[in-house]
Amino acid sequence: MKYDYLIVGSGLFGAVFAYEAKKAGKKCLVIDKRDHIGGNIYSEMVEGIHVHKYGAHIFHTSNRQIWDYVNQFAEFNQYINSPIAVYKDELYNLPFNMNTFSKMWNIRTPQDAQEIIRRQIEKENIREPKNLEEQALSLVGRDVYEKLIKGYTQKQWGRKCTELPSFIIKRLPLRFTYDNNYFNDRFQGIPIGGYTPIIEKMLEGAEVLLNTDYFSFIRENPDIAQRVVYTGMIDEYFDFCLGHLEYRTVRFETEILDCENYQGNAVVNYTDAEVPYTRIIEHKHFEFGTQEKTVISREYSSEWKPGIEPYYPINDERNTALYAKYKELADREEHVIFGGRLGHYKYYDMDKVIASALETAAGEFGR
């Protein structure tokens, strides 16, 4: 055995585990099928702008321990996520707050907004929501649903809201204050210099092989390590023997524009179903850039198919039950640790990935 751990995937879970393993005196080999480290938080420099290649990643957490941990590797700026929603020729603030309601109904006070929403919910008279549409209508009423939820959700999931289960929307936060901060978390920001340097620092001391497929590599090197940390698709690890888990994926159209400021905000959602993309990201605004040019990315949500990158697990009843069966198989793999978004078939925010990796490392190294 040449290594203590073979870590499959250089994203946040694998990188945190590698860092903790190094501190414990373990020798790690990290492999990644892509030509770069960092997984989906990889950022690259384009026209002097740090571009989030696989979609916007805004770090936020209420966990002081996780915030302090990640600040070992980078200094974070004071960016606050305040997205904008465009519906046809109308523009609204997100999340749903008094700025949203004031624009939508030409009202000013929280009491006015609450009364309008209450009347709309009562008019729908939905006691037991049977699908996502009914669930949303029972929570926020017709106007907010039609303009800011319906079209965006259908694009995101590729299905009509009446065909989606109600549990996808357990709650919809309504804020009756003039506050555009999307997150409630105490700590928030973007790493100055992008995310890639964070991963580089975490992987110092580990050997890294890029453009390396795990399955081909392990066939040729079956005894390379005592343990494997696997952050790929759990169903692929077992050769899809029980069937495919389902995902949504995202396609990005990124372009450089010869203007200083395209949309005036980092994140603009397009909630009209007629617009094919879900949102446009203007990357320079994450770091308050003043470059002469700008870089934007349009995001298109679509159904995942084998051979393309999976993004969001579809945690409906069928897939949840199927994952449980794969987890039973995983639990029998004595020398393999499954982790991360794909290994756990779970949508993780970045702070939760770090917490999960730290918990896994503590179980391995006794900390």
CSV table of C-alpha atoms in Angstrom, one decimal:
chain,number,residue,atom,x,y,z
A,1,MET,CA,0.0,0.0,0.0
A,2,LYS,CA,1.6,3.2,-1.2
A,3,TYR,CA,-0.9,5.6,0.4
A,4,ASP,CA,-3.1,5.7,3.5
A,5,TYR,CA,-6.0,7.2,1.5
A,6,LEU,CA,-7.0,7.4,-2.2
A,7,ILE,CA,-9.3,10.4,-2.4
A,8,VAL,CA,-11.6,10.4,-5.4
A,9,GLY,CA,-12.5,14.0,-6.3
A,10,SER,CA,-10.8,17.3,-5.4
A,11,GLY,CA,-13.9,19.2,-4.5
A,12,LEU,CA,-14.6,20.6,-1.1
A,13,PHE,CA,-15.3,17.3,0.7
A,14,GLY,CA,-12.2,15.6,-0.7
A,15,ALA,CA,-9.9,18.6,-0.1
A,16,VAL,CA,-11.0,19.1,3.5
A,17,PHE,CA,-10.5,15.4,4.2
A,18,ALA,CA,-7.1,15.5,2.6
A,19,TYR,CA,-6.1,18.5,4.8
A,20,GLU,CA,-7.2,16.8,8.0
A,21,ALA,CA,-5.5,13.6,6.9
A,22,LYS,CA,-2.2,15.4,6.4
A,23,LYS,CA,-2.5,16.9,9.9
A,24,ALA,CA,-3.0,13.4,11.2
A,25,GLY,CA,0.3,12.3,9.5
A,26,LYS,CA,-1.5,10.3,6.7
A,27,LYS,CA,-0.3,10.1,3.1
A,28,CYS,CA,-2.9,10.8,0.5
A,29,LEU,CA,-3.3,10.6,-3.3
A,30,VAL,CA,-6.1,12.8,-4.7
A,31,ILE,CA,-7.4,12.0,-8.2
A,32,ASP,CA,-9.9,13.9,-10.3
A,33,LYS,CA,-11.4,13.2,-13.6
A,34,ARG,CA,-11.4,16.9,-14.6
A,35,ASP,CA,-8.4,18.9,-15.7
A,36,HIS,CA,-8.5,21.1,-12.6
A,37,ILE,CA,-8.9,20.8,-8.8
A,38,GLY,CA,-11.8,22.3,-6.9
A,39,GLY,CA,-14.8,20.4,-8.2
A,40,ASN,CA,-17.8,22.7,-8.8
A,41,ILE,CA,-16.4,25.6,-6.7
A,42,TYR,CA,-13.5,26.0,-9.2
A,43,SER,CA,-13.0,29.6,-10.3
A,44,GLU,CA,-10.9,30.8,-13.1
A,45,MET,CA,-9.5,34.1,-14.1
A,46,VAL,CA,-11.1,35.7,-17.2
A,47,GLU,CA,-10.3,39.4,-18.1
A,48,GLY,CA,-9.1,39.9,-14.6
A,49,ILE,CA,-12.4,38.6,-13.2
A,50,HIS,CA,-12.7,35.4,-11.0
A,51,VAL,CA,-15.4,33.4,-12.9
A,52,HIS,CA,-17.4,30.8,-11.0
A,53,LYS,CA,-17.2,28.2,-13.8
A,54,TYR,CA,-19.9,25.9,-12.5
A,55,GLY,CA,-22.3,28.4,-11.2
A,56,ALA,CA,-22.4,31.0,-8.5
A,57,HIS,CA,-21.1,29.9,-5.1
A,58,ILE,CA,-21.7,32.3,-2.2
A,59,PHE,CA,-20.3,31.1,1.1
A,60,HIS,CA,-22.7,31.5,4.0
A,61,THR,CA,-23.0,29.8,7.4
A,62,SER,CA,-24.3,30.4,10.9
A,63,ASN,CA,-21.6,28.0,12.3
A,64,ARG,CA,-18.8,30.0,13.8
A,65,GLN,CA,-16.5,26.9,13.8
A,66,ILE,CA,-17.0,26.4,10.1
A,67,TRP,CA,-16.5,30.1,9.4
A,68,ASP,CA,-13.3,30.2,11.4
A,69,TYR,CA,-12.1,27.0,9.6
A,70,VAL,CA,-12.6,28.2,6.1
A,71,ASN,CA,-11.0,31.6,7.0
A,72,GLN,CA,-7.7,29.8,7.5
A,73,PHE,CA,-7.4,29.5,3.8
A,74,ALA,CA,-8.8,32.8,2.5
A,75,GLU,CA,-9.9,36.3,3.4
A,76,PHE,CA,-13.5,36.8,2.6
A,77,ASN,CA,-15.1,40.1,1.4
A,78,GLN,CA,-18.3,41.6,2.6
A,79,TYR,CA,-20.5,40.5,-0.3
A,80,ILE,CA,-24.2,40.1,0.6
A,81,ASN,CA,-26.3,38.0,-1.7
A,82,SER,CA,-29.2,40.2,-2.9
A,83,PRO,CA,-30.6,38.7,-6.1
A,84,ILE,CA,-33.0,40.4,-8.4
A,85,ALA,CA,-36.0,38.7,-10.2
A,86,VAL,CA,-37.2,39.7,-13.6
A,87,TYR,CA,-40.7,38.7,-14.7
A,88,LYS,CA,-41.5,40.0,-18.2
A,89,ASP,CA,-40.9,43.7,-17.9
A,90,GLU,CA,-41.1,43.8,-14.1
A,91,LEU,CA,-38.2,43.7,-11.7
A,92,TYR,CA,-38.4,42.6,-8.1
A,93,ASN,CA,-36.1,42.1,-5.1
A,94,LEU,CA,-35.5,38.7,-3.6
A,95,PRO,CA,-36.1,37.1,-1.2
A,96,PHE,CA,-39.8,37.9,-0.8
A,97,ASN,CA,-39.7,41.0,1.3
A,98,MET,CA,-41.3,44.4,1.7
A,99,ASN,CA,-39.4,45.8,-1.4
A,100,THR,CA,-41.0,42.9,-3.4
A,101,PHE,CA,-44.5,43.5,-2.0
A,102,SER,CA,-44.2,47.3,-2.4
A,103,LYS,CA,-43.3,47.0,-6.0
A,104,MET,CA,-45.9,44.3,-6.7
A,105,TRP,CA,-48.9,45.9,-5.0
A,106,ASN,CA,-47.9,49.6,-4.6
A,107,ILE,CA,-48.2,49.3,-0.8
A,108,ARG,CA,-45.9,50.5,2.0
A,109,THR,CA,-46.6,48.8,5.3
A,110,PRO,CA,-46.2,45.2,6.5
A,111,GLN,CA,-49.8,45.1,7.6
A,112,ASP,CA,-50.9,45.9,4.0
A,113,ALA,CA,-48.7,43.1,2.6
A,114,GLN,CA,-49.9,40.6,5.2
A,115,GLU,CA,-53.5,41.4,4.5
A,116,ILE,CA,-53.2,41.0,0.7
A,117,ILE,CA,-51.4,37.6,1.1
A,118,ARG,CA,-53.9,36.5,3.7
A,119,ARG,CA,-56.9,37.3,1.4
A,120,GLN,CA,-55.2,35.5,-1.6
A,121,ILE,CA,-54.5,32.4,0.5
A,122,GLU,CA,-58.1,32.3,1.8
A,123,LYS,CA,-59.4,32.7,-1.8
A,124,GLU,CA,-57.5,29.6,-2.9
A,125,ASN,CA,-59.0,27.6,0.0
A,126,ILE,CA,-56.5,24.8,-0.2
A,127,ARG,CA,-56.6,22.6,2.8
A,128,GLU,CA,-54.3,19.7,1.8
A,129,PRO,CA,-51.9,20.6,-1.0
A,130,LYS,CA,-51.6,17.8,-3.6
A,131,ASN,CA,-48.7,19.2,-5.6
A,132,LEU,CA,-46.1,22.0,-5.6
A,133,GLU,CA,-48.5,24.5,-7.1
A,134,GLU,CA,-51.1,24.0,-4.5
A,135,GLN,CA,-48.5,24.1,-1.7
A,136,ALA,CA,-47.1,27.4,-3.0
A,137,LEU,CA,-50.5,29.0,-3.4
A,138,SER,CA,-51.4,28.0,0.2
A,139,LEU,CA,-48.2,29.6,1.5
A,140,VAL,CA,-47.9,32.9,-0.5
A,141,GLY,CA,-51.0,33.4,-2.6
A,142,ARG,CA,-51.6,33.8,-6.4
A,143,ASP,CA,-49.5,36.9,-7.3
A,144,VAL,CA,-46.2,35.9,-5.8
A,145,TYR,CA,-46.6,32.3,-7.1
A,146,GLU,CA,-47.5,33.3,-10.7
A,147,LYS,CA,-44.8,36.0,-11.0
A,148,LEU,CA,-41.8,34.7,-9.0
A,149,ILE,CA,-42.2,30.9,-8.4
A,150,LYS,CA,-44.1,29.2,-11.2
A,151,GLY,CA,-42.0,29.8,-14.3
A,152,TYR,CA,-38.7,29.6,-12.5
A,153,THR,CA,-39.6,26.3,-10.7
A,154,GLN,CA,-40.8,24.7,-14.0
A,155,LYS,CA,-37.5,25.6,-15.7
A,156,GLN,CA,-35.5,24.4,-12.7
A,157,TRP,CA,-37.2,21.0,-12.6
A,158,GLY,CA,-38.3,20.5,-16.2
A,159,ARG,CA,-41.9,19.7,-15.1
A,160,LYS,CA,-45.1,21.6,-14.5
A,161,CYS,CA,-45.6,22.6,-10.9
A,162,THR,CA,-48.8,20.6,-10.8
A,163,GLU,CA,-46.6,17.5,-11.6
A,164,LEU,CA,-44.1,18.2,-8.8
A,165,PRO,CA,-44.7,16.9,-5.2
A,166,SER,CA,-45.7,19.4,-2.6
A,167,PHE,CA,-42.9,18.5,-0.2
A,168,ILE,CA,-40.3,20.2,-2.5
A,169,ILE,CA,-41.6,23.5,-1.0
A,170,LYS,CA,-42.0,22.9,2.7
A,171,ARG,CA,-42.0,26.6,3.4
A,172,LEU,CA,-41.5,29.9,1.6
A,173,PRO,CA,-40.0,32.6,3.7
A,174,LEU,CA,-41.9,35.9,3.7
A,175,ARG,CA,-40.0,38.8,5.2
A,176,PHE,CA,-42.0,41.8,6.2
A,177,THR,CA,-39.0,44.1,6.4
A,178,TYR,CA,-37.1,46.0,3.7
A,179,ASP,CA,-34.2,43.7,3.8
A,180,ASN,CA,-32.7,42.2,0.5
A,181,ASN,CA,-30.2,39.9,2.2
A,182,TYR,CA,-31.1,36.5,0.8
A,183,PHE,CA,-29.5,34.5,3.6
A,184,ASN,CA,-30.3,34.5,7.3
A,185,ASP,CA,-26.9,33.2,8.2
A,186,ARG,CA,-24.6,35.3,10.4
A,187,PHE,CA,-21.5,34.9,8.2
A,188,GLN,CA,-21.4,35.5,4.4
A,189,GLY,CA,-19.0,36.5,1.7
A,190,ILE,CA,-16.9,35.6,-1.3
A,191,PRO,CA,-13.2,34.6,-0.9
A,192,ILE,CA,-10.9,37.4,-2.2
A,193,GLY,CA,-9.1,35.8,-5.1
A,194,GLY,CA,-11.7,33.1,-5.8
A,195,TYR,CA,-12.2,29.6,-4.5
A,196,THR,CA,-9.4,27.7,-6.2
A,197,PRO,CA,-6.7,29.0,-3.9
A,198,ILE,CA,-8.6,27.6,-0.9
A,199,ILE,CA,-8.5,24.1,-2.5
A,200,GLU,CA,-4.8,24.6,-3.4
A,201,LYS,CA,-4.0,25.3,0.2
A,202,MET,CA,-6.0,22.4,1.5
A,203,LEU,CA,-4.3,20.0,-0.9
A,204,GLU,CA,-0.7,21.1,0.0
A,205,GLY,CA,1.2,17.9,1.0
A,206,ALA,CA,-1.0,15.6,-1.0
A,207,GLU,CA,-0.2,14.1,-4.4
A,208,VAL,CA,-2.7,15.1,-7.0
A,209,LEU,CA,-3.5,13.4,-10.4
A,210,LEU,CA,-5.9,15.2,-12.8
A,211,ASN,CA,-7.6,13.8,-15.9
A,212,THR,CA,-7.8,10.5,-14.0
A,213,ASP,CA,-10.9,8.3,-14.0
A,214,TYR,CA,-11.3,6.4,-10.8
A,215,PHE,CA,-12.5,3.1,-12.3
A,216,SER,CA,-9.7,2.8,-14.8
A,217,PHE,CA,-7.2,3.9,-12.2
A,218,ILE,CA,-8.3,1.4,-9.6
A,219,ARG,CA,-8.3,-1.5,-12.0
A,220,GLU,CA,-4.6,-0.8,-12.8
A,221,ASN,CA,-3.7,0.0,-9.2
A,222,PRO,CA,-6.0,-2.1,-7.0
A,223,ASP,CA,-3.7,-2.0,-3.9
A,224,ILE,CA,-2.7,1.7,-4.1
A,225,ALA,CA,-4.2,2.7,-0.8
A,226,GLN,CA,-5.6,1.2,2.4
A,227,ARG,CA,-8.8,3.3,2.3
A,228,VAL,CA,-10.7,5.1,-0.5
A,229,VAL,CA,-12.6,8.4,0.0
A,230,TYR,CA,-15.1,8.4,-2.8
A,231,THR,CA,-17.0,11.6,-3.7
A,232,GLY,CA,-18.4,10.5,-7.0
A,233,MET,CA,-21.9,9.3,-7.8
A,234,ILE,CA,-22.8,6.5,-5.4
A,235,ASP,CA,-24.9,4.6,-8.0
A,236,GLU,CA,-22.0,4.8,-10.5
A,237,TYR,CA,-19.6,3.2,-7.9
A,238,PHE,CA,-21.9,0.2,-7.9
A,239,ASP,CA,-22.2,0.2,-11.7
A,240,PHE,CA,-25.8,1.3,-11.5
A,241,CYS,CA,-26.7,-2.2,-10.4
A,242,LEU,CA,-30.0,-1.1,-8.8
A,243,GLY,CA,-30.8,1.6,-11.5
A,244,HIS,CA,-29.9,5.2,-12.0
A,245,LEU,CA,-30.5,7.9,-9.4
A,246,GLU,CA,-31.9,11.0,-11.0
A,247,TYR,CA,-30.4,14.5,-11.1
A,248,ARG,CA,-30.9,17.9,-12.6
A,249,THR,CA,-28.0,19.4,-14.5
A,250,VAL,CA,-27.0,22.9,-15.5
A,251,ARG,CA,-25.6,24.1,-18.8
A,252,PHE,CA,-23.7,27.4,-18.8
A,253,GLU,CA,-23.3,29.9,-21.6
A,254,THR,CA,-20.5,32.2,-20.6
A,255,GLU,CA,-19.4,35.3,-22.6
A,256,ILE,CA,-17.2,38.3,-22.3
A,257,LEU,CA,-18.9,41.6,-23.0
A,258,ASP,CA,-17.2,44.8,-24.0
A,259,CYS,CA,-18.9,46.9,-21.3
A,260,GLU,CA,-18.2,47.7,-17.8
A,261,ASN,CA,-21.5,46.7,-16.2
A,262,TYR,CA,-24.1,44.5,-17.8
A,263,GLN,CA,-26.9,44.1,-15.3
A,264,GLY,CA,-25.9,45.9,-12.1
A,265,ASN,CA,-26.1,42.9,-9.9
A,266,ALA,CA,-24.3,39.6,-9.5
A,267,VAL,CA,-27.4,37.4,-9.7
A,268,VAL,CA,-30.6,38.1,-11.7
A,269,ASN,CA,-33.2,35.4,-11.9
A,270,TYR,CA,-35.6,35.2,-14.8
A,271,THR,CA,-38.9,33.9,-13.5
A,272,ASP,CA,-40.9,34.0,-16.8
A,273,ALA,CA,-41.3,30.6,-18.3
A,274,GLU,CA,-40.8,32.0,-21.8
A,275,VAL,CA,-37.2,32.9,-21.0
A,276,PRO,CA,-35.2,29.7,-21.5
A,277,TYR,CA,-32.5,30.3,-18.9
A,278,THR,CA,-33.1,30.5,-15.2
A,279,ARG,CA,-30.7,33.3,-14.3
A,280,ILE,CA,-27.7,35.4,-15.4
A,281,ILE,CA,-24.6,35.7,-13.3
A,282,GLU,CA,-22.3,38.7,-13.7
A,283,HIS,CA,-19.2,37.5,-11.9
A,284,LYS,CA,-17.4,40.8,-11.3
A,285,HIS,CA,-20.0,42.0,-8.9
A,286,PHE,CA,-19.1,39.2,-6.4
A,287,GLU,CA,-15.8,41.1,-5.8
A,288,PHE,CA,-17.0,44.6,-6.6
A,289,GLY,CA,-14.9,44.6,-9.8
A,290,THR,CA,-14.2,47.7,-11.8
A,291,GLN,CA,-12.7,46.1,-14.9
A,292,GLU,CA,-13.4,47.6,-18.3
A,293,LYS,CA,-15.1,44.4,-19.5
A,294,THR,CA,-17.5,42.0,-17.8
A,295,VAL,CA,-18.2,38.3,-17.9
A,296,ILE,CA,-21.7,36.9,-17.7
A,297,SER,CA,-23.0,33.3,-17.5
A,298,ARG,CA,-26.5,32.2,-18.5
A,299,GLU,CA,-27.7,29.1,-16.7
A,300,TYR,CA,-30.0,26.5,-18.3
A,301,SER,CA,-31.5,23.7,-16.2
A,302,SER,CA,-32.1,20.4,-17.9
A,303,GLU,CA,-32.6,16.7,-17.2
A,304,TRP,CA,-29.4,14.8,-16.4
A,305,LYS,CA,-28.3,12.0,-18.7
A,306,PRO,CA,-25.3,9.7,-18.3
A,307,GLY,CA,-22.1,11.3,-19.6
A,308,ILE,CA,-22.9,14.8,-18.4
A,309,GLU,CA,-22.2,16.4,-15.1
A,310,PRO,CA,-24.9,15.9,-12.4
A,311,TYR,CA,-25.7,18.9,-10.2
A,312,TYR,CA,-28.9,18.6,-8.1
A,313,PRO,CA,-30.2,15.3,-6.7
A,314,ILE,CA,-33.9,14.8,-7.2
A,315,ASN,CA,-34.9,13.9,-3.7
A,316,ASP,CA,-38.4,12.6,-4.4
A,317,GLU,CA,-39.8,9.4,-3.0
A,318,ARG,CA,-38.5,7.1,-5.7
A,319,ASN,CA,-35.0,8.4,-5.6
A,320,THR,CA,-34.9,8.6,-1.8
A,321,ALA,CA,-35.9,4.9,-1.6
A,322,LEU,CA,-33.3,4.0,-4.3
A,323,TYR,CA,-30.5,5.9,-2.5
A,324,ALA,CA,-31.4,4.0,0.7
A,325,LYS,CA,-30.7,0.8,-1.1
A,326,TYR,CA,-27.4,2.0,-2.5
A,327,LYS,CA,-26.5,3.2,1.0
A,328,GLU,CA,-27.0,-0.3,2.3
A,329,LEU,CA,-24.4,-1.5,-0.2
A,330,ALA,CA,-22.1,1.4,0.7
A,331,ASP,CA,-22.2,0.5,4.4
A,332,ARG,CA,-20.9,-2.9,3.5
A,333,GLU,CA,-17.8,-1.5,1.8
A,334,GLU,CA,-15.4,-1.7,4.7
A,335,HIS,CA,-12.5,0.2,3.1
A,336,VAL,CA,-14.5,2.9,1.3
A,337,ILE,CA,-15.9,6.2,2.7
A,338,PHE,CA,-18.6,7.9,0.7
A,339,GLY,CA,-19.0,11.6,1.0
A,340,GLY,CA,-20.0,14.9,-0.6
A,341,ARG,CA,-23.0,15.8,-2.7
A,342,LEU,CA,-22.8,12.9,-5.1
A,343,GLY,CA,-21.6,10.3,-2.6
A,344,HIS,CA,-24.4,11.1,-0.1
A,345,TYR,CA,-27.0,12.0,-2.9
A,346,LYS,CA,-27.8,15.2,-1.0
A,347,TYR,CA,-27.9,18.9,-1.9
A,348,TYR,CA,-25.3,20.4,0.3
A,349,ASP,CA,-24.4,24.1,0.9
A,350,MET,CA,-20.6,24.6,1.2
A,351,ASP,CA,-20.6,24.9,4.9
A,352,LYS,CA,-22.5,21.6,5.3
A,353,VAL,CA,-19.9,19.9,3.0
A,354,ILE,CA,-17.1,21.1,5.2
A,355,ALA,CA,-19.0,20.1,8.4
A,356,SER,CA,-19.6,16.6,6.9
A,357,ALA,CA,-16.0,16.2,5.9
A,358,LEU,CA,-14.7,17.3,9.3
A,359,GLU,CA,-17.1,14.9,11.0
A,360,THR,CA,-15.9,12.1,8.7
A,361,ALA,CA,-12.2,13.0,9.4
A,362,ALA,CA,-12.9,13.1,13.2
A,363,GLY,CA,-14.3,9.6,12.9
A,364,GLU,CA,-11.2,8.4,11.1
A,365,PHE,CA,-8.5,10.2,13.1
A,366,GLY,CA,-10.1,10.4,16.5
A,367,ARG,CA,-10.5,14.1,16.8
